[in-house]
Tab-separated table of C-alpha atoms and ligand atoms in Angstrom:
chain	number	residue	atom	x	y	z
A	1215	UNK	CA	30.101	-13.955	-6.018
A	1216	UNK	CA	27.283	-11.701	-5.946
A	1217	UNK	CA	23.938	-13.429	-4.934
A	1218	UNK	CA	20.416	-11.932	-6.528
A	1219	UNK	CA	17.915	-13.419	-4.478
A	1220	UNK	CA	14.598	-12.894	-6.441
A	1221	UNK	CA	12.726	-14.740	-3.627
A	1222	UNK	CA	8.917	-14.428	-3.157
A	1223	UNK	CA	8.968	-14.348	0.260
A	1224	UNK	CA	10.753	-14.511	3.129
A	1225	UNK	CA	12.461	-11.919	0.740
A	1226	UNK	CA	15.362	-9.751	-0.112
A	1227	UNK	CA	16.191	-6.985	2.831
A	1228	UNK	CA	17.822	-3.593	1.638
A	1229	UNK	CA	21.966	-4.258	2.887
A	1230	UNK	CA	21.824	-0.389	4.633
A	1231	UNK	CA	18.903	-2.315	6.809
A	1232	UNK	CA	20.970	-5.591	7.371
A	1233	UNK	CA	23.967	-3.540	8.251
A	1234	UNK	CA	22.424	-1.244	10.512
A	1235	UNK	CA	20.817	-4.816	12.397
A	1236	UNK	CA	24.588	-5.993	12.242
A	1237	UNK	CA	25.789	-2.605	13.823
A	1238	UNK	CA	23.352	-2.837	16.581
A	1239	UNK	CA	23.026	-6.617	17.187
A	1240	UNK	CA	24.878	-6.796	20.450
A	1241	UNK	CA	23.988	-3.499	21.612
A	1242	UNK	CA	20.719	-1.566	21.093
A	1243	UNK	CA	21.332	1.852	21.558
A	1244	UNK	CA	24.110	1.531	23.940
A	1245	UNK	CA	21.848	-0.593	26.267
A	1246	UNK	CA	24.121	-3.666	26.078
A	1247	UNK	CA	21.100	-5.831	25.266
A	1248	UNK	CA	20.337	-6.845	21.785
A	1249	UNK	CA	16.735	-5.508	20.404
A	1250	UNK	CA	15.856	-9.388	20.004
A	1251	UNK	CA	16.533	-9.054	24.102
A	1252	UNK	CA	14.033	-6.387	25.033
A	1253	UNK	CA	11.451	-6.798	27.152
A	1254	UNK	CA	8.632	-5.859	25.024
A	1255	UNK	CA	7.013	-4.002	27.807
A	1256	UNK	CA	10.465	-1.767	28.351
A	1257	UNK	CA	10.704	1.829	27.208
A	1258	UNK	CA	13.433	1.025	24.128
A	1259	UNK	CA	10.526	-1.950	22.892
A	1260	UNK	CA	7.859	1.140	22.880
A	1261	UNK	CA	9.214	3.612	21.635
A	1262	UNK	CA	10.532	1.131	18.282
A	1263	UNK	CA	6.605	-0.004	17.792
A	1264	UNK	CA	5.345	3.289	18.068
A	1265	UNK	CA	8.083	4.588	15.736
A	1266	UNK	CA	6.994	1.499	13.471
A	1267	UNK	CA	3.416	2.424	13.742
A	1268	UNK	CA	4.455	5.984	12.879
A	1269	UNK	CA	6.673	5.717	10.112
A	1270	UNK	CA	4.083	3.383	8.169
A	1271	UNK	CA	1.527	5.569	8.952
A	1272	UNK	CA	3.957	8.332	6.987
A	1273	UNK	CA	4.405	6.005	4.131
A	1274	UNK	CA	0.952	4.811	3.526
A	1275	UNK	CA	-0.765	8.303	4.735
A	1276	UNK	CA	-2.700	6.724	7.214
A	1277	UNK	CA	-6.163	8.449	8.400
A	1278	UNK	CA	-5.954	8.434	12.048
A	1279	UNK	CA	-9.350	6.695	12.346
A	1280	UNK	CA	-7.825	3.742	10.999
A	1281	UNK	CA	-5.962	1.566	13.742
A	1282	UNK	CA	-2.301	-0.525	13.126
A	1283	UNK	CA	-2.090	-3.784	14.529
A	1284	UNK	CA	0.908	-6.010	14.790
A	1285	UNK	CA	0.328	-9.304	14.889
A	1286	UNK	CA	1.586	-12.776	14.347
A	1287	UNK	CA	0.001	-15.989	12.598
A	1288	UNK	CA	0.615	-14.603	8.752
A	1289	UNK	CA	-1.436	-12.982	6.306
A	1290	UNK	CA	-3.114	-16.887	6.724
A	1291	UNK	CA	-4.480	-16.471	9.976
A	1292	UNK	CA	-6.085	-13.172	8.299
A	1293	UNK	CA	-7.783	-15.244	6.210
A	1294	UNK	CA	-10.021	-16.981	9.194
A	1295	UNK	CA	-10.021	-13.646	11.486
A	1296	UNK	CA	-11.401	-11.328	8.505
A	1297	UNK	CA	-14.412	-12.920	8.569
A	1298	UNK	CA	-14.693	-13.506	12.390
A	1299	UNK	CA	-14.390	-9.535	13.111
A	1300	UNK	CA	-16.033	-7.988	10.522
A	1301	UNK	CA	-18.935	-10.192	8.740
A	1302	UNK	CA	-21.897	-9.408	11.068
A	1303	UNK	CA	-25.413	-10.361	9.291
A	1304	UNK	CA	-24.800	-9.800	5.698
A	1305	UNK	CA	-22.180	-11.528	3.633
A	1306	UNK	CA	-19.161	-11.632	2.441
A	1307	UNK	CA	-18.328	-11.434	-1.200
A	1308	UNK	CA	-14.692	-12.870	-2.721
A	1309	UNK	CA	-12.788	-12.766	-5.675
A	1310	UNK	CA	-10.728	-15.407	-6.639
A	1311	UNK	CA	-7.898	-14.167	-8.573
A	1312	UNK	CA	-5.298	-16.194	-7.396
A	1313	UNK	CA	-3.873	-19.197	-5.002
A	1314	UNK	CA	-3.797	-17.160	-2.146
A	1315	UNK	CA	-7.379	-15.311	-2.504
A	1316	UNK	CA	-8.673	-18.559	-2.847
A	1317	UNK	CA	-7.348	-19.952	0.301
A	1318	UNK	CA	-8.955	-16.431	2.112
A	1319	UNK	CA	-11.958	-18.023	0.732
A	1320	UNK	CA	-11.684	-21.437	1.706
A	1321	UNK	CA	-11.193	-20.181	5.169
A	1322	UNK	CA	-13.645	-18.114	5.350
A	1323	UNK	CA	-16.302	-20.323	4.114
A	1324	UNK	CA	-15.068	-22.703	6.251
A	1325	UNK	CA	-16.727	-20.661	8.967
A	1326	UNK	CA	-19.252	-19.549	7.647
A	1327	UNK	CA	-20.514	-21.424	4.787
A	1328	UNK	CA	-23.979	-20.072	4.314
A	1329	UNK	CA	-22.683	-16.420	4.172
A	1330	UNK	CA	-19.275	-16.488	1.749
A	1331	UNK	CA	-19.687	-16.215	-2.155
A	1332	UNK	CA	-17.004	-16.182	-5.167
A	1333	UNK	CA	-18.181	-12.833	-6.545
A	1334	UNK	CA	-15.160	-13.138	-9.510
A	1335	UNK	CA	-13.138	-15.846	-10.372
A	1336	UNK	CA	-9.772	-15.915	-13.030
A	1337	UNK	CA	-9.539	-19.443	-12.445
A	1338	UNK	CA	-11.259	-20.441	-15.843
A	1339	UNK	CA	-8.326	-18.219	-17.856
A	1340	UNK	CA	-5.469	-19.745	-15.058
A	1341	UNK	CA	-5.567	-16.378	-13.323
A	1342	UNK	CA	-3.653	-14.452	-16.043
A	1343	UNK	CA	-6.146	-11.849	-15.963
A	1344	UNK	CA	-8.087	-9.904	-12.590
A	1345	UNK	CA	-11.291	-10.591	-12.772
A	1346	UNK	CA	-14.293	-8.259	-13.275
A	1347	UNK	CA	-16.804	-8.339	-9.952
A	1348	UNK	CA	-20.623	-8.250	-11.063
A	1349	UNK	CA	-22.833	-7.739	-7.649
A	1350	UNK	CA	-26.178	-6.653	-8.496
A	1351	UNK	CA	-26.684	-5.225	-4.658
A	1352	UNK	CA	-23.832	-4.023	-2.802
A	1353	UNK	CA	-25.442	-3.977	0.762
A	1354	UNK	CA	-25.988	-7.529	0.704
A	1355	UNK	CA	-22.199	-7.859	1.648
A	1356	UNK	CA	-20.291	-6.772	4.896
A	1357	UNK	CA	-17.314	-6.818	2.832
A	1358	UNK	CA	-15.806	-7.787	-0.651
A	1359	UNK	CA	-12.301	-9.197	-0.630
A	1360	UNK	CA	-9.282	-8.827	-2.860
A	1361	UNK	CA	-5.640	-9.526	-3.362
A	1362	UNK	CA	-4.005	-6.566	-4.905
A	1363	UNK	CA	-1.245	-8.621	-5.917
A	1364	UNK	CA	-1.279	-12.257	-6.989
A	1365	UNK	CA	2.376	-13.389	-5.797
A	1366	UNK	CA	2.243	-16.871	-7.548
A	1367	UNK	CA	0.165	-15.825	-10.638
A	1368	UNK	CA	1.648	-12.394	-11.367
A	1369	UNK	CA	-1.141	-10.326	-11.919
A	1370	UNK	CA	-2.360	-6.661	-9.954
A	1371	UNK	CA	-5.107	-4.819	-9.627
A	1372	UNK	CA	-4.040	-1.163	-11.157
A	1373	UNK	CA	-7.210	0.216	-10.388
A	1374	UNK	CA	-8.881	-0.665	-7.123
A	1375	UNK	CA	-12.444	-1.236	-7.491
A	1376	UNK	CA	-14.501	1.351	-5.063
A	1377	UNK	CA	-17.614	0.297	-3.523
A	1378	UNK	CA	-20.294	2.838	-1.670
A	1379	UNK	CA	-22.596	0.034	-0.022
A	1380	UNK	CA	-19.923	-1.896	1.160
A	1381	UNK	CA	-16.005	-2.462	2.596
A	1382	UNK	CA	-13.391	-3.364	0.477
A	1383	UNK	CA	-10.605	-5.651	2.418
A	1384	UNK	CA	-7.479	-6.196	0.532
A	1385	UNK	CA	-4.591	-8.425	1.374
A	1386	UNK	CA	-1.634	-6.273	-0.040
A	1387	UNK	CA	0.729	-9.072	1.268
A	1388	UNK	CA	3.232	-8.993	-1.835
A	1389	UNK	CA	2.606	-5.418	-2.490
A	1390	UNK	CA	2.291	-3.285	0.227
A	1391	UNK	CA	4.865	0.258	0.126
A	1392	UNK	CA	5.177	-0.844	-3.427
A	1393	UNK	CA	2.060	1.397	-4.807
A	1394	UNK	CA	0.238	4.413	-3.826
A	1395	UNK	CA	-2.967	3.089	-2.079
A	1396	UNK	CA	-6.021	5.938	-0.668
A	1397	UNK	CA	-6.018	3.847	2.498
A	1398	UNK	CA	-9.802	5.373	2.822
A	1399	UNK	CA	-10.896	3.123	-0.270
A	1400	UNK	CA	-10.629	0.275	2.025
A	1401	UNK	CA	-12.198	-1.272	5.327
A	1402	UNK	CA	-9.052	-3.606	6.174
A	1403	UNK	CA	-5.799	-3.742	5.026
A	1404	UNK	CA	-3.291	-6.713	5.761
A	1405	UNK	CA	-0.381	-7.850	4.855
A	1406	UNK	CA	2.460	-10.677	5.965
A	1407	UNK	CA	5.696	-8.623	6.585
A	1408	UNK	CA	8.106	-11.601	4.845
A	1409	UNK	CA	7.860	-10.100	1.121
A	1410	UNK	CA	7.636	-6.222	1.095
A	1411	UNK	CA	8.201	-5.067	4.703
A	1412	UNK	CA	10.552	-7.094	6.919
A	1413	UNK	CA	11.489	-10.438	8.841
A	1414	UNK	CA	8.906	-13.254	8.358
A	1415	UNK	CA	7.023	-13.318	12.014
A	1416	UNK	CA	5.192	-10.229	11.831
A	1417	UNK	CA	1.557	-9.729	9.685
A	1418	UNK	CA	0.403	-5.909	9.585
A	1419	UNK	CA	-3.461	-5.096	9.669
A	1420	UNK	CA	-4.867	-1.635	8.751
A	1421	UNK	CA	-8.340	-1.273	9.759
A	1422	UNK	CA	-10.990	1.463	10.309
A	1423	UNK	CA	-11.741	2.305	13.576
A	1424	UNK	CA	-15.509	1.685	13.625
A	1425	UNK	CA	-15.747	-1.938	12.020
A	1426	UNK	CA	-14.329	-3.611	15.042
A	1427	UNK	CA	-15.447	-4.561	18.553
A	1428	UNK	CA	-18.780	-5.334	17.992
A	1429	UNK	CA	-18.794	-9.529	17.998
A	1430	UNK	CA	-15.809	-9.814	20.594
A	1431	UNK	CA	-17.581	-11.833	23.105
A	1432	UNK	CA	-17.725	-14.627	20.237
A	1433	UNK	CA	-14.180	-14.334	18.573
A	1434	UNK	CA	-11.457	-16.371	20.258
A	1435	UNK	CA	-8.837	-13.582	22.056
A	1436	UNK	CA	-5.911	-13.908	19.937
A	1437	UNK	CA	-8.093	-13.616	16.578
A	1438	UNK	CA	-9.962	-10.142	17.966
A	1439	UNK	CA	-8.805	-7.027	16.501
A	1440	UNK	CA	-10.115	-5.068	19.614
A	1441	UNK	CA	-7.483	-7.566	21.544
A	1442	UNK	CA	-4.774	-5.429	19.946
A	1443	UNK	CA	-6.662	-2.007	19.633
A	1444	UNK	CA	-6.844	-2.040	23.404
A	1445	UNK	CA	-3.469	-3.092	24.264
A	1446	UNK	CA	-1.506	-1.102	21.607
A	1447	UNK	CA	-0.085	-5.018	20.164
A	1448	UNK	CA	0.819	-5.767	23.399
A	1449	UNK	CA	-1.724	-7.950	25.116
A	1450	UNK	CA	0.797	-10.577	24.900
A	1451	UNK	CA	4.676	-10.873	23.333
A	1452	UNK	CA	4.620	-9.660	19.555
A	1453	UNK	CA	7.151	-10.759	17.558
A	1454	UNK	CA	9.518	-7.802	18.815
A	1455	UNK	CA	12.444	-8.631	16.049
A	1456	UNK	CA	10.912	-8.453	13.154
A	1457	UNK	CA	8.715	-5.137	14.420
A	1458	UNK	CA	12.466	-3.782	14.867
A	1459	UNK	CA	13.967	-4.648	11.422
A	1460	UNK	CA	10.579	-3.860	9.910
A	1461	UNK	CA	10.993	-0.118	11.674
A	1462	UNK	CA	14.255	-0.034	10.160
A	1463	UNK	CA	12.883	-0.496	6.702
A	1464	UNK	CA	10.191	2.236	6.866
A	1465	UNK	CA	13.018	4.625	7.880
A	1466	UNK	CA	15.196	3.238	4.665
A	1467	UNK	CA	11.764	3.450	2.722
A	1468	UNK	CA	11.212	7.288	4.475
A	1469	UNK	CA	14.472	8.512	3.082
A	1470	UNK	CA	14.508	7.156	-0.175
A	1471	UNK	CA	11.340	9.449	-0.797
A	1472	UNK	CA	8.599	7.012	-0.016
A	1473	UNK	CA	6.042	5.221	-1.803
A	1474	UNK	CA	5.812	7.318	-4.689
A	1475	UNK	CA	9.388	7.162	-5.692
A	1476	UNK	CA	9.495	3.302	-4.632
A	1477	UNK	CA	6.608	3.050	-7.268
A	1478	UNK	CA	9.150	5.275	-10.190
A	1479	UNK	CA	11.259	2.532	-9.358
A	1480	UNK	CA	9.211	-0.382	-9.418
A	1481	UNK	CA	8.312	0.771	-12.752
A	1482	UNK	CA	11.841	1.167	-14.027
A	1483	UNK	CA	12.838	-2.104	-12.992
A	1484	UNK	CA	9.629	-4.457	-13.897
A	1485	UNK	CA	9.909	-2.236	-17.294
A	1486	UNK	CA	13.335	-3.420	-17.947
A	1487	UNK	CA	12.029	-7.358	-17.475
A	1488	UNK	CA	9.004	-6.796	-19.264
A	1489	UNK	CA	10.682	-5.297	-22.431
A	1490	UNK	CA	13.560	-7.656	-22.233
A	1491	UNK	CA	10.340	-10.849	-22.171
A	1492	UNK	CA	8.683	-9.374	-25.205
A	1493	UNK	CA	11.817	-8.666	-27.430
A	1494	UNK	CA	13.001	-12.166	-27.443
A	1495	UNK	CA	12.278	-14.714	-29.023
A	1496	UNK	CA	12.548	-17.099	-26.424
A	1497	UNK	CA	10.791	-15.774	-23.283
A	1498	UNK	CA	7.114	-15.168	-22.665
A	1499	UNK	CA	4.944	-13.544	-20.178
A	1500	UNK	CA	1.777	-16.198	-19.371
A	1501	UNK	CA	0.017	-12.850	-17.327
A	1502	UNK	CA	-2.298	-10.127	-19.732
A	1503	UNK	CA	-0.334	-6.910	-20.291
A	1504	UNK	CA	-3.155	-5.014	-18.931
A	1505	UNK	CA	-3.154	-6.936	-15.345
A	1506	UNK	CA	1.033	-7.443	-15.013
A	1507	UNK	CA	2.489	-7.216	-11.581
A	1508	UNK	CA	5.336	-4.777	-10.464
A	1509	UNK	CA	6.541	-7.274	-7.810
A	1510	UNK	CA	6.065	-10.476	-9.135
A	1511	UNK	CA	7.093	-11.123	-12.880
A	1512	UNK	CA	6.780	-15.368	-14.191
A	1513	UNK	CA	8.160	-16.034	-17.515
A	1514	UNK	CA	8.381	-18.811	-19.514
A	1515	UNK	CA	10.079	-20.421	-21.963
A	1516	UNK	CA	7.613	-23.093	-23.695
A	1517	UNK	CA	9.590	-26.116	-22.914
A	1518	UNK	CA	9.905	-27.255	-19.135
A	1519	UNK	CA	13.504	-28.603	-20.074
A	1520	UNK	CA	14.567	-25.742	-20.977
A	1521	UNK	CA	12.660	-24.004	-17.780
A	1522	UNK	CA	14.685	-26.449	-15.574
A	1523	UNK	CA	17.805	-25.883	-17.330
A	1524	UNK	CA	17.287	-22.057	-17.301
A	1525	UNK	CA	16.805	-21.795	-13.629
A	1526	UNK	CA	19.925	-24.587	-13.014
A	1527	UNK	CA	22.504	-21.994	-15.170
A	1528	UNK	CA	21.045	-19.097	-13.450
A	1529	UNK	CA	21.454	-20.198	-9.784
A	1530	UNK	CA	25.654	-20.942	-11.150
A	1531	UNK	CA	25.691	-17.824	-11.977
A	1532	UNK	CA	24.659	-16.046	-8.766
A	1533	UNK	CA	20.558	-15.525	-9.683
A	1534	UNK	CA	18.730	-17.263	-7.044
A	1535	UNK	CA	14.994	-18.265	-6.447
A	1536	UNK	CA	13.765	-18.171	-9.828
A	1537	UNK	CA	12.263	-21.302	-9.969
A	1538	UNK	CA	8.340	-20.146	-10.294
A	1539	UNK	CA	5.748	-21.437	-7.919
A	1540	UNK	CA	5.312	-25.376	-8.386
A	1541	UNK	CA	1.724	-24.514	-9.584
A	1542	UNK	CA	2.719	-22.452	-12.535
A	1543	UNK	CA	5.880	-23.833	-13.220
A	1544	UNK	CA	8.531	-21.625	-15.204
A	1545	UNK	CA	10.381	-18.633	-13.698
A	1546	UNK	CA	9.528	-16.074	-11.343
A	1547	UNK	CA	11.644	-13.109	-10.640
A	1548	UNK	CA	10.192	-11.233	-7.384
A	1549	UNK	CA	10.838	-7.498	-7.698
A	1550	UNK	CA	10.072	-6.409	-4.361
A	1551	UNK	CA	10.880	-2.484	-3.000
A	1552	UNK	CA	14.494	-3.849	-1.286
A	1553	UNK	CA	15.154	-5.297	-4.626
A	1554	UNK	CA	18.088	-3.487	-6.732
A	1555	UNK	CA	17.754	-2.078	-9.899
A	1556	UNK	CA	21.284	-3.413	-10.600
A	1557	UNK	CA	19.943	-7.388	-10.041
A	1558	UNK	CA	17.445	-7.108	-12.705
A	1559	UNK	CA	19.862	-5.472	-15.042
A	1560	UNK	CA	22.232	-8.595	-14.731
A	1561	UNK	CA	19.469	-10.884	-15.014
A	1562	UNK	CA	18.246	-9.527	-18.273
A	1563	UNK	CA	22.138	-9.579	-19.608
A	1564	UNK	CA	22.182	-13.674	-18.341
A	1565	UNK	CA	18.814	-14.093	-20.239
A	1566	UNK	CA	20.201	-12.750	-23.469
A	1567	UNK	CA	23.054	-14.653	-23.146
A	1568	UNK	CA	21.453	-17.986	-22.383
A	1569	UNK	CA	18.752	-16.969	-25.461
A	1570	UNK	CA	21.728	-16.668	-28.037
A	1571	UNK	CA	23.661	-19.733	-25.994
A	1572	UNK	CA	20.473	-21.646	-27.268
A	1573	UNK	CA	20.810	-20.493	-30.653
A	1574	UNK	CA	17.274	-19.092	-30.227
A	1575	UNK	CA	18.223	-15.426	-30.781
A	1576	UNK	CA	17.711	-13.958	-33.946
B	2499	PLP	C1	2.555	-14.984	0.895
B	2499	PLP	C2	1.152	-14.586	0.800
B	2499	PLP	C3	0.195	-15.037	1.729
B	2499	PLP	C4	0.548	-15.980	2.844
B	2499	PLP	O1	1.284	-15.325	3.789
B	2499	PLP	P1	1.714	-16.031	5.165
B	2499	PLP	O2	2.240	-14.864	5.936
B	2499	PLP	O3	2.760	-17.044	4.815
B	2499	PLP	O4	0.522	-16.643	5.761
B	2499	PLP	C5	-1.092	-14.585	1.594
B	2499	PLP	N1	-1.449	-13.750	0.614
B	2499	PLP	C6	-0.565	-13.299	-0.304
B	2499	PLP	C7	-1.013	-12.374	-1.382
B	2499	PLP	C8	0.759	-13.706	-0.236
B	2499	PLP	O5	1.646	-13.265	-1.150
């Protein structure tokens, strides 16, 4: 039976990528070692991270004073090592728009408690909408941080908000490659590989060359950005796997046509679930139409039975991680770039079907 895994992370992997892992598994490049086997200090190991770091510098149009780290530890770690590198006397403003930008704050003020403010905060509304920011004096902050996507919540920033006075640092975690970003609007960029990029194991950090280096001597090693500047990821083992299958996905992302056309199709298929949500009668979207995530759609049906029962009939029948976050109950169908366009067009056929099974159609 076909299986439509609508995970939000670890996440679906396009099949040409798995295949091409399969085809090489024993045998990288006719070295009769596996790429899992490397030595990351070998030639083969170099030349797949720098053709990582290249490809992804293709795909995002990377500015070459901006520096691509690979690192381990999850977007989470980010959340403690953001502050450490680049808050230096000012502070560092946050919007709360989600789960997951709240935790960035958490940890952050964690550290430094007298310096980390909620600038914006959807919690009030249960994060269906982003947030407007309203800082009287931008160079009171070293940075302002923001999740471009909301993974559990569904919602997205369409338009980034720019700032002159001060760095914007975005976790792009759930939707990284899936929308055309001006990598110059932003200080830092970082995102966990396990939803839009690759294997779970790897976290990928964009940041400008000239915000980093300057409090080393008081930031543990592994959390230092100029740790991995200097040693090109390598001052000790990355997580060489998931660099490889992550490599392999640029290239599958390179020759569909990029960003831009992963966006057309983003579009078409979040468009399909969208429409098919607000012509029923049965489903609803909890997240504001203006604010409604590419990669991450919940829906709802008003009646947690019927929720449960939904999800139960849709794993049978070959629709998998739908079940929505346990803090938002409901479903949640993750659309992510490796995602096909023919999964969401069975899933809205199933949830017509179980609508006029329920006697709820019209
Ligand atoms: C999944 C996710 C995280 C957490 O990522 P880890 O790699 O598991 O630490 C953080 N932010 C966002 C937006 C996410 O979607």
């Amino acid at each position: 039976m076909t299986c439509w895994n609508f995970s939000a992370g670890p996440a679906v992997l396009p099949t040409a990528v798995l295949k091409k892992v399969q085809d090489e598994l024993l045998s990288y490049q006719g070295s009769g070692m596996s790429a899992m086997e490397l030595s990351h200090r070998s030639s083969l190991f170099q030349h797949i991270i720098t053709d990582a770091e290249n490809a992804l510098r293709t795909l995002m149009n990377i500015p070459d004073n901006y520096h691509v780290l690979f690192l381990q530890g999850g977007a989470s770690t980010q959340f403690a090592s953001i502050p450490m590198n680049l808050l230096k006397d000012k502070k560092a403003g946050y919007v709360i728009s989600g789960m997951w930008g709240k935790k960035a704050f958490e940890e952050a003020n964690k550290l430094f408690p007298d310096r980390t403010v909620v600038i914006a905060d959807s919690t009030p509304n249960n994060h269906t909408e982003i947030p407007e920011i309203h800082i009287e004096n931008e160079t009171e902050f070293d940075y302002i941080h923001i999740t471009t996507n909301n993974t559990i919540e569904g919602t997205a920033y369409h338009t980034i908000p720019k700032f002159k006075q001060t760095l914007l640092v975005a976790d792009m975690s759930s939707n990284i490659l899936s929308a055309d970003y001006d990598i110059s609007d932003f200080g830092l960029i970082y995102a966990g590989a396990q939803k839009n990029i690759g294997p779970a194991g790897l976290t990928i950090v964009i940041v400008r060359e000239d915000l980093i280096g300057k409090n080393s001597e008081h930031i543990p090693t592994m959390l230092d950005y100029q740790t991995y500047v200097k040693s090109k990821s390598l001052y000790n083992t990355p997580s060489t796997f998931p660099i490889y299958v992550s490599k392999l996905v640029f290239d599958w992302l390179l020759e569909l046509g990029g960003v831009p056309k992963m966006l057309e199709m983003n579009q078409e298929k979040a468009t399909l679930l969208y429409s098919t949500i607000s012509e029923s009668n049965l489903y609803t979207s909890p997240v504001h139409p203006d604010f409604r995530s590419l990669t991450n759609i919940p829906f709802v049906t008003g009646d947690t039975e019927l929720d449960k029962k939904f999800v139960t009939e849709a794993e049978k029948a070959g629709f998998v991680n739908l079940k929505g976050h346990r803090s938002v109950g409901g479903m949640r169908a993750s659309l992510y770039n490796a995602f096909p366009l023919e999964g969401v067009q069975a899933l809205v056929t199933f949830m017509k079907e179980f609508e006029q099974r329920e006697g709820l159609a019209t």
